[in-house]
Every structure is written in C-alpha cells, then in structure tokens.
C-alpha cells in the first residue's frame, strides 16, 4: 500500500517575490500579510509611514511561517513615491538585489482620495493633479516597470487596486473615480500586450473598506449611508479584499486575465 507523505506541502506562493505598494497601512498592509502567509517574500513600499512599514516587516520576519523557510529575511520595507519613475525603478532593483530573483508579483495599492470630497466644480487643478499623479501616473509607472521586469513563463502577476466608485459614480468622487477608470482601461490593454509572457494583469476594485482613507473627512451619516448601500449591511474590511488578491497571485488565478474584479459585498 502506498504511504501517505508527511512532508509539508509547498505554500502556493512559496519563495515568490511580491512588491506591494502602499503596504504600510490599510488594504496594502492586509494584502502583504496575506501574501506572506501564502509563502511570498515581500518588498513593502510606503512613502511616509516608516514606523508602520518597519513594524509590518518585523511582524512578517518573525512570524512562525518564516520558520519553514531557509532565508530569515522575508520582508523588507522600501520607501518610494509611486509617482516618481526613478523611485519605482528602485523598488524593483531592491527586490532583485535582496531576494536574488526577478519579482513575480506587483500589487499596486498606493492611492489617495481627496478627503474634501469636492464636486468637479470645486476641484482645484492642484488637487486633481495630486489624485492623478498618485493613482493614475503611479499605477502606470508600476505597471510599466512590472511589464518589463516581472518573471516570464508563468507566475507573473500584475494586480492594480482600482475602486468600485468607477461604477458607483457618487458626487464628490469625480477626480478620484476618473483616476481609477483610467487604470481599469490600462489593465485591460496591458493584459493583451503581455500575450505570451505568462504574466496576467487584473484590477481589484473594492467598495467602501474601513481604512484611514475611507474614514478621512467623513461624518457619521456618510458612514451609515455607505453601510446602507451595501447588501451585506456592513462596511468592508481589509481582510475582505486580501484573499481575492491572493487568489489572483497564485497559479490557480492564471485564467483570470484582463479583468476588473469588484470586491464590495454587492455595493454596485
Ligand atoms: P490608506 O489611505 O489606508 O493607505 C494608503 C497607502 O498608500 C499607504 O500605505 C500610503 O503610504 C500609500 N501611499 C500614498 N501615496 C503614496 C505614494 N505617492 N507612493 C507610495 N505610497 C503611497 O488607503 P487604503 O488602504 O484604504 O487604499 C488602498 C487602495 O485601495 C487605494 O488605491 C485606494 O484608492 C483603493 N480603494 C480603497 C477603498 C477604501 O474604501 N478604503 C475603496 C476602493 C479602493 P504612507 O502610509 O507612507 O502614507
């Protein structure tokens, strides 16, 4: 009779290298922890929250999961502004130098939302440019670098965070929703341009998720409205988004390509 192996199965992302932008807080943080739990090594990007990024790296590096791996350092915090081409290039350079491997996965979670929720009539050019600079130019720069530098032949994954507001179209979100709509268009085209590379490219578009971004500038009534608008009767949490990104990042997600996946409890 054949013996049942007692050896532990390899994790789905065992030793694959993932770059997560906006990893210091919110959704990016939850995604990073989840990818680490699937076995990935991580470049944790941030712009200002160095303490949070350091703590996250320490948490991943000391987690019991790391004991199954040979390399002690599983996660490294890296400061970079995603709207700056040279700094985005550095993220990939650091990934290659630290983990001696081409990166496999790029998750762009860095993003900004104007907490003043201005109508288009009241949006300043400066605020418009700021939103597009981080959300659209940043997504483009990360996507471009990934398209050139992710591993080929299987396992390459580009995952950009968009927003269900592209479908929700609420007043006060004009520049923000437009900045994400551009990202959704770009992902559908880059997925085709990457034909033959084995790299998939998708957007994950959450609805309202309890994070610093969601709560900034909102009163109690606006928060209640977001809850009422969701058939599940609650706000989303970062842990509602991370497993969807995790699935897309694994080999099991290979057949999902060029798509925008809304993760919002039925909000829109
Ligand atoms: P948070 O505000 O909680 O976190 C934003 C993250 O982005 C932080 O890690 C921040 O770094 C980083 N960041 C901001 N600007 C830059 C930059 N120029 N370069 C690099 N990193 C930057 O946001 P969420 O986690 O809520 O949002 C994550 C993504 O999900 C965003 O793209 C957002 O648009 C999208 N989203 C969020 C929803 C929500 O309701 N929360 C709904 C739909 C989509 P630092 O800590 O250093 O400032």
XYZ file of N, CA and C and ligand atoms in Angstrom:
852
model
N 0.837 -1.202 0.000
C 0.000 0.000 0.000
C 0.881 1.266 0.000
N 0.517 2.268 -0.833
C 1.323 3.498 -0.908
C 1.240 4.249 0.415
N 2.396 4.809 0.827
C 2.405 5.565 2.087
C 1.971 7.005 1.839
N 1.250 7.555 2.799
C 0.862 8.972 2.696
C 2.050 9.815 3.172
N 2.476 10.772 2.319
C 3.633 11.603 2.669
C 3.290 12.522 3.841
N 4.212 12.615 4.781
C 4.002 13.543 5.905
C 4.758 14.851 5.696
N 5.439 14.966 4.520
C 6.173 16.207 4.254
C 5.182 17.352 4.065
N 5.486 18.552 4.592
C 4.557 19.670 4.378
C 4.504 20.039 2.898
N 3.294 20.347 2.413
C 3.141 20.766 1.020
C 3.737 22.164 0.858
N 4.327 22.475 -0.316
C 4.804 23.846 -0.502
C 3.628 24.816 -0.501
N 3.864 26.012 0.014
C 2.804 27.030 0.009
C 2.577 27.520 -1.424
N 1.378 28.049 -1.729
C 1.062 28.437 -3.116
C 2.001 29.495 -3.705
N 2.544 30.363 -2.851
C 3.473 31.383 -3.368
C 4.874 31.187 -2.780
N 5.190 29.944 -2.447
C 6.469 29.645 -1.807
C 7.637 30.333 -2.522
N 8.298 31.232 -1.812
C 9.516 31.905 -2.276
C 9.333 32.787 -3.507
N 8.099 33.055 -3.892
C 7.910 34.043 -4.969
C 8.061 35.451 -4.374
N 8.532 36.351 -5.183
C 8.815 37.710 -4.703
C 7.678 38.647 -5.117
N 7.109 39.318 -4.137
C 6.000 40.243 -4.396
C 6.381 41.649 -3.950
N 6.085 42.622 -4.802
C 6.232 44.029 -4.440
C 4.828 44.557 -4.180
N 4.596 45.094 -2.979
C 3.288 45.679 -2.660
C 3.499 47.157 -2.373
N 2.904 48.020 -3.188
C 2.994 49.454 -2.904
C 1.885 49.827 -1.913
N 2.114 50.897 -1.165
C 1.126 51.305 -0.156
C 0.899 50.201 0.861
N 2.005 49.553 1.270
C 1.898 48.391 2.162
C 1.857 48.778 3.632
N 2.151 50.035 3.934
C 2.277 50.416 5.350
C 0.954 50.453 6.087
N -0.138 50.662 5.341
C -1.434 50.836 6.009
C -2.548 50.187 5.195
N -3.702 50.047 5.835
C -4.942 49.699 5.144
C -4.905 48.419 4.327
N -5.425 48.526 3.114
C -5.598 47.358 2.259
C -4.244 46.748 1.863
N -3.275 47.614 1.560
C -1.953 47.118 1.165
C -1.295 46.318 2.277
N -1.508 46.748 3.503
C -0.944 46.021 4.646
C -1.552 44.621 4.753
N -2.887 44.568 4.629
C -3.573 43.265 4.734
C -3.158 42.345 3.582
N -3.000 42.916 2.405
C -2.556 42.111 1.257
C -1.158 41.552 1.522
N -0.290 42.392 2.071
C 1.088 41.947 2.332
C 1.108 40.783 3.314
N 0.341 40.909 4.394
C 0.292 39.821 5.383
C -0.257 38.550 4.755
N -1.269 38.705 3.903
C -1.860 37.528 3.280
C -0.874 36.865 2.310
N -0.206 37.666 1.480
C 0.762 37.077 0.543
C 1.898 36.394 1.306
N 2.298 37.001 2.428
C 3.329 36.359 3.260
C 2.836 35.016 3.778
N 1.559 34.950 4.165
C 1.011 33.684 4.686
C 0.949 32.620 3.589
N 0.959 33.068 2.328
C 0.967 32.124 1.203
C 2.397 31.765 0.783
N 3.377 32.336 1.481
C 4.767 31.939 1.236
C 5.610 32.961 0.498
N 5.023 34.102 0.126
C 5.781 35.080 -0.672
C 6.808 35.826 0.166
N 7.859 36.274 -0.536
C 8.806 37.236 0.039
C 8.349 38.614 -0.420
N 8.539 39.614 0.443
C 7.863 40.888 0.176
C 8.741 42.122 0.215
N 8.546 42.976 -0.789
C 9.021 44.362 -0.719
C 7.817 45.192 -0.301
N 7.934 45.840 0.857
C 6.821 46.594 1.447
C 7.057 48.081 1.218
N 6.320 48.638 0.290
C 6.515 50.052 -0.059
C 5.630 50.985 0.778
N 6.168 52.194 1.016
C 5.432 53.244 1.714
C 6.032 54.570 1.285
N 5.368 55.689 1.649
C 6.012 56.991 1.398
C 6.422 57.670 2.692
N 5.501 57.752 3.665
C 5.819 58.500 4.890
C 5.815 57.632 6.156
N 5.031 56.553 6.155
C 4.820 55.782 7.400
C 5.931 54.760 7.612
N 7.136 55.256 7.882
C 8.258 54.311 8.006
C 8.099 53.395 9.218
N 7.543 53.934 10.321
C 7.401 53.092 11.516
C 6.449 51.933 11.243
N 5.311 52.260 10.614
C 4.345 51.185 10.311
C 4.937 50.142 9.361
N 5.704 50.622 8.370
C 6.308 49.684 7.415
C 7.354 48.811 8.115
N 8.136 49.418 8.999
C 9.145 48.643 9.748
C 8.479 47.588 10.622
N 7.376 47.995 11.295
C 6.673 47.049 12.180
C 6.086 45.889 11.380
N 5.553 46.210 10.205
C 4.982 45.152 9.369
C 6.072 44.174 8.923
N 7.204 44.721 8.494
C 8.315 43.848 8.081
C 8.743 42.956 9.243
N 8.832 43.553 10.442
C 9.257 42.774 11.619
C 8.242 41.676 11.912
N 6.958 42.010 11.786
C 5.901 41.012 12.056
C 6.027 39.838 11.085
N 6.248 40.139 9.815
C 6.359 39.059 8.819
C 7.637 38.258 9.055
N 8.730 38.957 9.334
C 10.003 38.254 9.501
C 10.038 37.384 10.751
N 9.233 37.740 11.748
C 9.268 36.951 12.988
C 8.126 35.934 13.045
N 7.279 35.937 12.030
C 6.112 35.050 12.112
C 6.553 33.589 12.044
N 5.729 32.721 12.616
C 6.095 31.298 12.674
C 6.229 30.721 11.281
N 5.536 31.363 10.321
C 5.622 30.867 8.951
C 7.054 30.877 8.440
N 7.807 31.888 8.869
C 9.151 32.024 8.327
C 10.030 30.850 8.764
N 9.632 30.142 9.810
C 10.478 29.042 10.271
C 10.549 27.902 9.265
N 9.612 27.873 8.333
C 9.651 26.821 7.319
C 10.541 27.243 6.143
N 11.075 28.446 6.208
C 11.872 28.937 5.082
C 13.337 29.028 5.485
N 14.190 28.972 4.467
C 15.623 28.990 4.754
C 16.143 30.406 4.948
N 15.615 31.361 4.172
C 16.129 32.734 4.256
C 15.406 33.472 5.382
N 16.134 33.992 6.372
C 15.449 34.612 7.505
C 14.686 35.872 7.122
N 15.243 36.674 6.211
C 14.575 37.935 5.883
C 13.551 37.695 4.772
N 12.283 37.790 5.158
C 11.206 37.535 4.184
C 10.587 38.830 3.677
N 10.769 39.899 4.421
C 10.102 41.149 4.050
C 11.019 42.322 4.326
N 10.996 43.286 3.409
C 11.857 44.456 3.563
C 11.048 45.722 3.250
N 11.091 46.728 4.160
C 10.382 47.983 3.871
C 11.206 48.851 2.928
N 10.562 49.456 1.944
C 11.272 50.324 0.995
C 10.449 51.586 0.749
N 11.057 52.723 1.042
C 10.373 53.999 0.804
C 10.467 54.359 -0.677
N 9.348 54.697 -1.270
C 9.343 55.164 -2.667
C 8.010 55.841 -2.938
N 8.075 56.916 -3.713
C 6.855 57.592 -4.163
C 6.481 56.984 -5.513
N 5.316 56.368 -5.594
C 4.962 55.659 -6.837
C 4.788 56.600 -8.036
N 4.673 57.900 -7.779
C 4.511 58.815 -8.907
C 5.860 59.231 -9.510
N 6.955 58.719 -8.946
C 8.297 59.075 -9.418
C 8.928 57.873 -10.130
N 9.217 58.002 -11.433
C 9.729 56.856 -12.198
C 10.996 56.238 -11.594
N 11.926 57.088 -11.154
C 13.187 56.557 -10.626
C 12.949 55.774 -9.338
N 12.024 56.264 -8.522
C 11.760 55.574 -7.249
C 11.027 54.246 -7.474
N 10.183 54.199 -8.475
C 9.508 52.931 -8.803
C 10.539 51.917 -9.309
N 11.483 52.397 -10.108
C 12.551 51.513 -10.607
C 13.332 50.932 -9.412
N 13.568 51.799 -8.422
C 14.313 51.351 -7.234
C 13.615 50.206 -6.519
N 12.287 50.251 -6.478
C 11.535 49.168 -5.816
C 11.900 47.814 -6.429
N 11.977 47.796 -7.750
C 12.289 46.545 -8.446
C 13.766 46.180 -8.267
N 14.635 47.196 -8.297
C 16.063 46.933 -8.071
C 16.278 46.300 -6.697
N 15.631 46.877 -5.682
C 15.802 46.358 -4.314
C 15.262 44.926 -4.213
N 14.134 44.678 -4.873
C 13.568 43.317 -4.852
C 14.577 42.325 -5.422
N 15.157 42.666 -6.563
C 16.114 41.753 -7.214
C 17.366 41.558 -6.369
N 17.870 42.677 -5.821
C 19.117 42.584 -5.058
C 18.921 41.832 -3.743
N 17.787 42.075 -3.088
C 17.574 41.471 -1.769
C 17.268 39.984 -1.882
N 16.415 39.648 -2.836
C 15.934 38.261 -2.884
C 16.578 37.454 -4.009
N 17.534 38.075 -4.722
C 18.294 37.368 -5.779
C 17.367 36.664 -6.748
N 16.307 37.372 -7.129
C 15.321 36.784 -8.032
C 14.555 37.903 -8.703
N 14.126 37.638 -9.926
C 13.202 38.592 -10.540
C 11.908 38.567 -9.745
N 11.261 39.721 -9.540
C 9.962 39.669 -8.857
C 8.922 38.946 -9.698
N 7.971 38.313 -9.005
C 6.885 37.587 -9.675
C 5.586 38.389 -9.678
N 5.387 39.183 -8.604
C 4.064 39.784 -8.369
C 4.211 41.269 -8.051
N 3.396 42.074 -8.703
C 3.316 43.505 -8.363
C 1.882 43.806 -7.953
N 1.706 44.291 -6.739
C 0.390 44.759 -6.296
C 0.509 46.255 -6.032
N -0.243 47.046 -6.777
C -0.202 48.496 -6.555
C -1.412 48.921 -5.723
N -1.181 49.099 -4.429
C -2.272 49.515 -3.540
C -2.119 50.979 -3.122
N -0.979 51.594 -3.434
C -0.788 53.010 -3.093
C -1.887 53.829 -3.763
N -2.482 54.728 -3.014
C -3.534 55.545 -3.600
C -3.901 56.681 -2.676
N -4.523 57.705 -3.241
C -5.010 58.832 -2.436
C -6.425 59.196 -2.866
N -7.161 59.739 -1.896
C -8.531 60.230 -2.120
C -8.609 61.588 -1.437
N -9.150 62.573 -2.122
C -9.264 63.915 -1.545
C -10.345 63.899 -0.460
N -9.963 64.090 0.819
C -10.946 63.996 1.910
C -11.923 65.165 1.961
N -11.775 66.118 1.048
C -12.746 67.221 0.978
C -13.945 66.814 0.121
N -13.835 65.726 -0.611
C -14.906 65.240 -1.497
C -15.509 66.386 -2.320
N -14.647 67.093 -3.072
C -15.162 68.256 -3.820
C -15.957 67.818 -5.044
N -16.973 68.609 -5.384
C -17.613 68.415 -6.686
C -16.586 68.788 -7.756
N -16.869 68.415 -8.985
C -15.963 68.809 -10.083
C -15.847 70.338 -10.111
N -16.976 71.024 -9.895
C -16.965 72.494 -9.931
C -16.012 73.084 -8.899
N -15.793 72.353 -7.810
C -14.947 72.867 -6.726
C -13.586 72.176 -6.626
N -13.231 71.376 -7.603
C -11.932 70.687 -7.555
C -10.847 71.609 -8.104
N -9.818 71.846 -7.298
C -8.718 72.685 -7.781
C -7.844 71.858 -8.719
N -7.135 72.562 -9.575
C -6.218 71.881 -10.501
C -5.156 71.126 -9.700
N -4.729 71.735 -8.612
C -3.693 71.092 -7.784
C -4.203 69.773 -7.192
N -5.438 69.789 -6.684
C -5.990 68.556 -6.106
C -6.233 67.497 -7.187
N -6.703 67.928 -8.341
C -6.888 67.000 -9.458
C -5.545 66.353 -9.823
N -4.525 67.197 -9.980
C -3.200 66.679 -10.371
C -2.648 65.724 -9.317
N -2.884 66.041 -8.048
C -2.364 65.175 -6.984
C -2.993 63.785 -7.056
N -4.308 63.741 -7.252
C -5.003 62.451 -7.328
C -4.530 61.658 -8.548
N -4.434 62.332 -9.678
C -3.987 61.619 -10.888
C -2.510 61.231 -10.801
N -1.732 62.056 -10.131
C -0.299 61.768 -10.026
C -0.063 60.446 -9.283
N -0.733 60.268 -8.159
C -0.516 59.036 -7.382
C -1.327 57.876 -7.988
N -2.610 58.099 -8.225
C -3.475 56.978 -8.602
C -3.253 56.505 -10.036
N -3.079 57.441 -10.960
C -3.017 57.046 -12.376
C -1.574 56.952 -12.865
N -0.818 58.049 -12.677
C 0.601 58.004 -13.076
C 1.332 56.926 -12.268
N 1.025 56.841 -10.961
C 1.661 55.822 -10.121
C 1.346 54.417 -10.609
N 0.071 54.173 -10.925
C -0.315 52.843 -11.427
C 0.375 52.555 -12.750
N 0.449 53.568 -13.619
C 1.133 53.394 -14.904
C 2.609 53.044 -14.701
N 3.292 53.796 -13.829
C 4.730 53.562 -13.640
C 4.996 52.172 -13.062
N 4.151 51.769 -12.096
C 4.325 50.428 -11.500
C 4.034 49.349 -12.532
N 2.976 49.571 -13.298
C 2.566 48.604 -14.313
C 3.635 48.499 -15.399
N 4.191 49.622 -15.805
C 5.221 49.625 -16.858
C 6.466 48.869 -16.388
N 6.887 49.183 -15.168
C 8.077 48.505 -14.647
C 7.826 47.003 -14.534
N 6.634 46.646 -14.064
C 6.284 45.226 -13.908
C 6.235 44.532 -15.265
N 5.662 45.197 -16.267
C 5.548 44.591 -17.594
C 6.929 44.290 -18.173
N 7.914 45.087 -17.794
C 9.275 44.877 -18.294
C 10.100 43.929 -17.432
N 9.742 43.825 -16.137
C 10.702 43.174 -15.233
C 10.168 41.988 -14.439
N 8.853 41.719 -14.504
C 8.359 40.529 -13.794
C 8.849 39.276 -14.500
N 8.933 38.207 -13.741
C 9.359 36.924 -14.282
C 8.413 36.480 -15.398
N 8.963 35.834 -16.403
C 8.149 35.364 -17.538
C 8.062 33.852 -17.533
N 7.080 33.346 -18.241
C 6.957 31.895 -18.362
C 6.081 31.270 -17.298
N 5.351 32.093 -16.536
C 4.416 31.561 -15.525
C 4.622 32.204 -14.181
N 3.540 32.562 -13.542
C 3.614 33.109 -12.189
C 3.718 34.613 -12.121
N 3.893 35.276 -13.266
C 3.963 36.745 -13.253
C 2.574 37.340 -13.076
N 2.453 38.279 -12.142
C 1.124 38.824 -11.819
C 1.192 40.328 -11.599
N 0.346 41.057 -12.346
C 0.183 42.493 -12.093
C -1.229 42.690 -11.537
N -1.314 43.265 -10.352
C -2.629 43.491 -9.726
C -2.674 44.948 -9.253
N -3.570 45.713 -9.880
C -3.690 47.137 -9.540
C -5.000 47.363 -8.794
N -4.949 48.118 -7.691
C -6.171 48.440 -6.957
C -6.901 49.574 -7.659
N -8.131 49.314 -8.028
C -8.990 50.376 -8.544
C -10.021 50.684 -7.466
N -11.246 51.013 -7.860
C -12.293 51.310 -6.876
C -13.663 51.038 -7.489
N -14.576 50.521 -6.674
C -15.952 50.334 -7.156
C -16.621 51.675 -7.459
N -15.999 52.786 -7.030
C -16.564 54.107 -7.323
C -16.585 54.376 -8.828
N -15.778 53.640 -9.597
C -15.826 53.752 -11.061
C -17.226 53.360 -11.553
N -17.872 52.447 -10.806
C -19.256 52.099 -11.108
C -20.250 52.864 -10.248
N -19.849 53.234 -9.027
C -20.751 53.912 -8.075
C -21.065 55.345 -8.469
N -20.068 56.035 -9.049
C -20.272 57.381 -9.629
C -20.957 58.359 -8.668
N -20.509 58.363 -7.406
C -21.098 59.271 -6.418
C -20.541 60.684 -6.558
N -21.389 61.712 -6.387
C -20.888 63.090 -6.349
C -19.782 63.233 -5.300
N -18.790 64.053 -5.622
C -17.670 64.267 -4.699
C -16.477 63.371 -4.991
N -16.663 62.418 -5.897
C -15.583 61.472 -6.203
C -15.133 61.602 -7.668
N -15.402 62.767 -8.302
C -15.149 62.907 -9.741
C -13.722 62.615 -10.153
N -12.773 63.344 -9.572
C -11.368 63.159 -9.959
C -10.897 61.760 -9.561
N -11.288 61.333 -8.370
C -10.852 60.026 -7.871
C -11.353 58.895 -8.776
N -12.657 58.892 -9.069
C -13.218 57.813 -9.899
C -12.608 57.851 -11.298
N -12.410 59.062 -11.834
C -11.804 59.177 -13.164
C -10.365 58.650 -13.148
N -9.643 58.918 -12.055
C -8.245 58.459 -11.969
C -8.175 56.937 -11.949
N -9.191 56.299 -11.377
C -9.215 54.831 -11.313
C -9.775 54.231 -12.602
N -10.707 54.942 -13.265
C -11.251 54.453 -14.536
C -10.122 54.302 -15.556
N -9.182 55.253 -15.529
C -8.043 55.174 -16.450
C -7.212 53.919 -16.164
N -7.080 53.590 -14.898
C -6.300 52.407 -14.513
C -6.997 51.135 -15.015
N -8.319 51.108 -14.910
C -9.066 49.920 -15.364
C -8.920 49.744 -16.880
N -8.918 50.846 -17.614
C -8.725 50.756 -19.066
C -7.325 50.234 -19.386
N -6.351 50.772 -18.679
C -4.952 50.390 -18.933
C -4.721 48.898 -18.680
N -5.353 48.361 -17.618
C -5.074 46.954 -17.270
C -5.598 46.021 -18.354
N -6.728 46.388 -18.965
C -7.307 45.509 -19.986
C -6.405 45.473 -21.223
N -5.735 46.578 -21.499
C -4.851 46.626 -22.673
C -3.510 45.958 -22.372
N -2.958 46.213 -21.211
C -1.642 45.623 -20.915
C -1.741 44.100 -20.837
N -2.897 43.596 -20.397
C -3.066 42.138 -20.347
C -2.896 41.539 -21.748
N -3.409 42.229 -22.747
C -3.266 41.745 -24.133
C -1.843 41.942 -24.633
N -1.250 43.080 -24.279
C 0.124 43.347 -24.731
C 1.109 42.324 -24.171
N 0.765 41.720 -23.046
C 1.675 40.757 -22.408
C 1.423 39.324 -22.885
N 0.703 39.185 -23.977
C 0.448 37.850 -24.543
C 1.763 37.091 -24.720
N 1.765 35.847 -24.305
C 2.943 35.005 -24.492
C 3.953 35.078 -23.362
N 3.750 35.987 -22.396
C 4.717 36.122 -21.290
C 4.320 35.297 -20.067
N 3.063 34.866 -20.020
C 2.582 34.173 -18.820
C 2.230 35.130 -17.693
N 2.379 36.423 -17.950
C 2.025 37.423 -16.921
C 0.549 37.782 -17.080
N -0.203 37.705 -15.995
C -1.590 38.171 -16.033
C -1.663 39.572 -15.429
N -2.690 40.316 -15.831
C -2.854 41.693 -15.339
C -4.327 41.926 -15.033
N -4.622 42.268 -13.795
C -6.010 42.471 -13.366
C -6.108 43.642 -12.396
N -7.316 44.204 -12.322
C -7.629 45.186 -11.281
C -8.513 44.532 -10.221
N -8.295 44.906 -8.984
C -9.227 44.580 -7.904
C -9.823 45.911 -7.451
N -11.149 45.991 -7.480
C -11.834 47.269 -7.246
C -12.742 47.162 -6.022
N -12.223 47.479 -4.836
C -13.042 47.360 -3.623
C -14.135 48.423 -3.567
N -15.181 48.118 -2.794
C -16.134 49.130 -2.361
C -15.619 49.720 -1.063
N -16.487 50.442 -0.315
C -16.030 51.058 0.939
C -15.399 50.036 1.889
N -14.154 50.337 2.291
C -13.389 49.451 3.173
C -12.917 50.280 4.361
N -13.145 49.788 5.558
C -12.732 50.520 6.762
C -11.215 50.688 6.777
N -10.771 51.886 6.476
C -9.331 52.201 6.473
C -9.209 53.698 6.706
N -7.979 54.167 6.897
C -7.760 55.611 7.071
C -8.380 56.373 5.910
N -8.188 55.862 4.700
C -8.706 56.560 3.524
C -10.217 56.702 3.583
N -10.899 55.625 3.952
C -12.364 55.665 3.969
C -12.880 56.655 5.013
N -12.302 56.636 6.209
C -12.853 57.460 7.301
C -12.481 58.942 7.179
N -11.383 59.235 6.452
C -10.920 60.632 6.384
C -12.004 61.547 5.815
N -12.358 62.560 6.572
C -13.291 63.583 6.094
C -14.756 63.174 6.108
N -15.076 61.977 6.587
C -16.482 61.533 6.569
C -17.120 61.695 7.942
N -18.390 62.127 7.948
C -19.148 62.190 9.184
C -19.907 60.883 9.391
N -20.579 60.818 10.567
C -21.303 59.588 10.921
C -22.364 59.214 9.882
N -23.047 60.236 9.351
C -24.128 59.963 8.395
C -23.589 59.369 7.090
N -22.434 59.869 6.647
C -21.844 59.327 5.411
C -21.410 57.871 5.602
N -20.946 57.577 6.799
C -20.529 56.198 7.071
C -21.765 55.289 7.091
N -22.833 55.776 7.712
C -24.085 54.989 7.750
C -24.625 54.772 6.346
N -24.527 55.806 5.505
C -25.015 55.701 4.126
C -24.266 54.598 3.369
N -22.954 54.539 3.579
C -22.148 53.510 2.896
C -22.580 52.117 3.367
N -22.916 52.002 4.645
C -23.349 50.700 5.177
C -24.714 50.332 4.592
N -25.609 51.332 4.543
C -26.950 51.068 3.996
C -26.891 50.680 2.516
N -25.902 51.223 1.803
C -25.803 50.955 0.354
C -25.292 49.559 0.052
N -24.841 48.852 1.080
C -24.239 47.527 0.858
C -25.221 46.431 1.273
N -25.564 45.518 0.372
C -26.487 44.433 0.716
C -26.034 43.582 1.904
N -24.748 43.576 2.184
C -24.261 42.783 3.313
C -24.442 43.529 4.637
N -24.845 44.789 4.577
C -25.191 45.533 5.788
C -24.018 45.899 6.672
N -22.857 46.019 6.094
C -21.700 46.437 6.896
C -20.662 47.057 5.974
N -19.670 47.697 6.584
C -18.520 48.184 5.818
C -17.630 47.001 5.472
N -16.960 47.103 4.329
C -15.940 46.098 4.044
C -14.758 46.259 4.975
N -13.996 45.194 5.125
C -12.765 45.243 5.916
C -11.604 44.847 5.018
N -10.424 45.227 5.430
C -9.254 44.931 4.576
C -9.128 43.425 4.343
N -9.564 42.639 5.317
C -9.463 41.180 5.159
C -10.462 40.632 4.144
N -11.422 41.460 3.727
C -12.341 41.030 2.668
C -11.687 41.122 1.288
N -10.654 41.941 1.188
C -10.016 42.191 -0.118
C -8.789 41.291 -0.316
N -8.016 41.107 0.754
C -6.716 40.436 0.627
C -6.796 39.034 -0.006
N -7.786 38.198 0.364
C -7.800 36.842 -0.229
C -8.085 36.843 -1.730
N -8.804 37.851 -2.199
C -9.081 37.929 -3.646
C -7.776 38.231 -4.385
N -7.004 39.159 -3.834
C -5.695 39.462 -4.417
C -4.807 38.214 -4.329
N -4.875 37.533 -3.198
C -4.078 36.310 -3.012
C -4.404 35.266 -4.069
N -5.681 35.086 -4.337
C -6.087 34.100 -5.352
C -5.516 34.478 -6.721
N -5.669 35.748 -7.092
C -5.155 36.188 -8.402
C -3.642 35.984 -8.499
N -2.962 36.099 -7.363
C -1.500 35.996 -7.363
C -1.010 34.552 -7.516
N -1.845 33.593 -7.182
C -1.396 32.192 -7.230
C -1.571 31.605 -8.638
N -1.044 30.406 -8.828
C -1.214 29.720 -10.117
C -2.686 29.447 -10.398
N -3.478 29.251 -9.343
C -4.911 28.965 -9.531
C -5.630 30.133 -10.195
N -5.050 31.335 -10.118
C -5.691 32.517 -10.693
C -5.302 32.784 -12.141
N -4.542 31.872 -12.739
C -3.973 32.153 -14.060
C -5.018 32.487 -15.125
N -6.204 31.881 -15.029
C -7.195 32.064 -16.102
C -8.004 33.353 -15.949
N -7.758 34.073 -14.894
C -8.392 35.393 -14.737
C -7.380 36.415 -15.250
N -7.675 37.040 -16.370
C -6.695 37.929 -17.004
C -7.418 39.072 -17.719
N -6.933 40.280 -17.500
C -7.520 41.455 -18.160
C -8.869 41.845 -17.580
N -9.090 41.509 -16.308
C -10.405 41.726 -15.695
C -10.351 42.783 -14.589
N -11.528 43.316 -14.304
C -11.696 44.193 -13.130
C -12.630 43.438 -12.180
N -12.110 43.087 -11.014
C -12.905 42.303 -10.060
C -13.393 43.233 -8.956
N -14.677 43.456 -8.909
C -15.231 44.304 -7.845
C -15.436 43.471 -6.587
N -14.937 43.996 -5.490
C -14.987 43.282 -4.210
C -15.676 44.234 -3.240
N -17.013 44.111 -3.137
C -17.739 45.181 -2.447
C -19.020 44.730 -1.746
N -19.207 43.434 -1.585
C -20.393 42.950 -0.874
C -21.695 43.225 -1.611
N -21.603 43.589 -2.886
C -22.803 43.859 -3.682
C -23.179 45.325 -3.754
N -22.232 46.191 -3.360
C -22.465 47.649 -3.289
C -22.859 48.239 -4.643
N -22.231 47.774 -5.713
C -22.592 48.260 -7.057
C -22.316 47.178 -8.076
P -4.876 54.113 3.053
O -5.029 55.593 2.990
O -5.289 53.387 4.274
O -3.358 53.729 2.709
C -2.755 54.309 1.592
C -1.407 53.688 1.366
O -0.870 54.259 0.162
C -0.417 53.982 2.481
O 0.399 52.856 2.663
C 0.391 55.150 1.912
O 1.719 55.211 2.401
C 0.417 54.778 0.444
N 0.712 55.886 -0.451
C 0.015 57.057 -0.606
N 0.620 57.818 -1.528
C 1.704 57.135 -1.958
C 2.722 57.390 -2.900
N 2.772 58.535 -3.605
N 3.688 56.446 -3.097
C 3.681 55.298 -2.389
N 2.749 55.002 -1.475
C 1.765 55.907 -1.271
O -5.685 53.575 1.776
P -6.440 52.166 1.564
O -5.609 51.072 2.069
O -7.832 52.313 2.011
O -6.471 52.122 -0.035
C -5.614 51.253 -0.767
C -6.016 51.272 -2.224
O -7.369 50.799 -2.346
C -6.001 52.660 -2.855
O -5.507 52.563 -4.172
C -7.457 53.081 -2.825
O -7.758 54.018 -3.822
C -8.141 51.756 -3.044
N -9.518 51.721 -2.531
C -9.797 51.961 -1.215
C -11.113 51.925 -0.768
C -11.484 52.198 0.653
O -12.701 52.373 0.922
N -10.574 52.206 1.598
C -12.214 51.636 -1.701
C -11.797 51.381 -3.044
C -10.497 51.426 -3.435
P 2.060 56.034 3.786
O 1.481 55.192 4.894
O 3.550 56.062 3.808
O 1.405 57.367 3.666
